[in-house]
Amino acid sequence: MAEQIGFVGLGIMGKPMARNLMAAGYALTVYDIVGEPVEELATEGAAAASSPRGAADGNAKTITMLPDSADSERAILGPDGVLEGAAPGSVIIDMSSIAPSMSQKIGAACSDKGVEFLDAPVSGGEPGAIAGTLAIMVGGKQSVFDACAPLLQVVGGNVVLTGDVGAGNITKLANQIIVAANIEALSEALVLAQKAGVDPERVFNAIRGGLAGSAVMEAKGPMMLNRNFQAGFRIRLHQKDLRNVLQTAGELSVPLPVTALVQQMLGSLVNDGEQESDHAAILHFVEKLAGVEVQRGG
Ligand code: NAD
């Protein structure tokens, strides 16, 4: 009989991840506060729950994929939450990108009830979620990781245990520093080329194979050149990640000047109504400073 998995949070990332699990033969019980994706997956064979508790009820493993710390706290620890439905010995896997301190709080509450917990945020964006090739960075016990690895490998390409509960989200914050700074640097580079009258597309093609080339450049360069800023990864979510980075860094007395600067840029873009745009729209902030718009052909 197919293993039954609970899945809570069916947004840009969660829905394709849930689909990949069903395609791999897992039977899913799904829940989201928005009805539409629940109904959509129900037509594809999932069981629909009416609360996070209902999604976890009777299942040995439940995955959550939610926006931020407060959402994970509410959906897992709140009334009618996942933890109320989870039996002792079962595992809750929170794949949301949240503050590491919140992962530890949730992990401790699970432990008090004899429930195992992993924080397992991801990188790779919507394309990686659809392809089932996400990078997954996991915090928790080795034995729990080993038990969940086959499940995680369905949605991920590279699944790595980086430490105890909270370490998954520390790793994700490290990832988000690099991604944010890269997108900002790419924006500055293309704006400079544009204002100098050199075709930004040719610049992109000339440098992508050199030391400046990166996965970020390959993903975001074409979006900038096509002036396609449809999310992908929303500005408001990257702003949330950098807020969690700076909060965690503050607790550890680690100054992160470049991250703090990019966080200010994201705040300005939110004020300009860009919160739902892809984070490639950091380009708009740099363009505004220079008074140019990056265009193919220069
Ligand atoms: P999203 O906003 O598209 O989806 C979040 C979903 O959670 C929504 O469907 C929302 O209705 C649901 N939700 C919110 N609160 C809930 C609750 N209490 N109970 C049940 N459902 C609830 O976000 P997303 O892009 O899918 O991102 C999810 C997480 O993955 C975030 O932490 C994000 O930072 C991270 N992430 C996103 C990407 C990306 O490219 N989109 C990449 C890597 C990591």
Coordinates of C-alpha atoms and ligand atoms in Angstrom, one line a residue, residues 8-15 31-34 37 52 65-68 70-72 74-76 95-98 121-127 134 172 176 220 231-234 236-238 240-241 276 278-279, ligand 1:
V8 CA 0.5 21.6 4.1
G9 CA 1.2 24.7 2.0
L10 CA 0.5 24.4 -1.8
G11 CA 2.0 27.6 -3.2
I12 CA 4.5 28.1 -5.9
M13 CA 6.8 25.5 -4.4
G14 CA 4.5 23.2 -2.4
K15 CA 2.1 22.4 -5.2
Y31 CA -4.2 21.3 3.2
D32 CA -3.8 25.1 2.4
I33 CA -5.6 28.1 3.8
V34 CA -6.5 28.8 0.1
P37 CA -4.8 24.4 -4.9
P52 CA -3.2 21.2 9.2
M65 CA 5.9 24.4 2.9
L66 CA 4.9 27.9 4.2
P67 CA 6.0 31.5 3.8
D68 CA 7.7 32.5 7.1
A70 CA 4.9 32.9 12.0
D71 CA 3.1 30.7 9.4
S72 CA 5.1 27.6 10.3
R74 CA 0.7 28.7 13.5
A75 CA 0.3 25.7 11.1
I76 CA 2.4 23.3 13.2
M95 CA 10.6 22.8 4.3
S96 CA 9.7 26.5 4.7
S97 CA 12.6 29.0 4.8
I98 CA 12.2 30.5 8.3
P121 CA 14.5 24.3 3.5
V122 CA 15.2 24.2 -0.2
S123 CA 16.9 26.1 -3.0
G124 CA 16.3 25.8 -6.8
G125 CA 13.1 27.9 -7.2
E126 CA 10.0 26.9 -9.0
P127 CA 11.9 25.2 -11.9
L134 CA 15.8 21.0 -5.4
K172 CA 19.4 28.4 3.8
Q176 CA 20.1 33.6 0.4
K220 CA 18.2 35.8 -13.7
A231 CA 7.8 35.5 -9.8
G232 CA 9.6 32.9 -9.5
F233 CA 10.8 34.0 -6.1
R234 CA 8.9 36.9 -4.8
R236 CA 8.7 39.9 -0.3
L237 CA 10.0 36.4 0.4
H238 CA 13.6 37.4 -0.2
K240 CA 11.8 38.0 4.7
D241 CA 14.9 35.8 4.2
E276 CA 5.1 40.2 -5.7
D278 CA 10.5 38.2 -8.9
H279 CA 13.7 39.1 -7.1
Ligands
NAD1 P1 3.8 30.9 -1.7 O1 3.4 32.2 -1.0 O2 3.6 30.8 -3.2 O3 3.1 29.7 -1.0 C1 2.8 29.6 0.4 C2 1.5 28.8 0.6 O4 1.3 28.6 2.0 C3 0.3 29.5 0.0 O5 -0.4 28.7 -0.8 C4 -0.5 29.9 1.3 O6 -1.9 30.0 1.1 C5 -0.1 28.8 2.2 N1 -0.2 29.1 3.6 C6 0.1 30.2 4.3 N2 -0.2 30.1 5.6 C7 -0.7 28.9 5.8 C8 -1.2 28.1 6.9 N3 -1.2 28.6 8.1 N4 -1.7 26.9 6.7 C9 -1.8 26.4 5.4 N5 -1.3 27.0 4.3 C10 -0.8 28.2 4.5 O7 5.4 30.7 -1.3 P2 6.4 29.7 -2.0 O8 7.1 30.5 -3.1 O9 5.8 28.4 -2.4 O10 7.5 29.6 -0.8 C11 7.3 28.7 0.3 C12 8.5 28.7 1.1 O11 9.6 28.2 0.3 C13 9.0 30.1 1.6 O12 9.5 30.0 2.9 C14 10.0 30.5 0.6 O13 10.9 31.4 1.1 C15 10.7 29.2 0.2 N6 11.3 29.1 -1.1 C16 10.7 29.6 -2.2 C17 11.4 29.5 -3.4 C18 10.7 30.1 -4.7 O14 11.5 30.3 -5.7 N7 9.5 30.4 -4.7 C19 12.6 28.9 -3.5 C20 13.2 28.4 -2.4 C21 12.5 28.5 -1.2

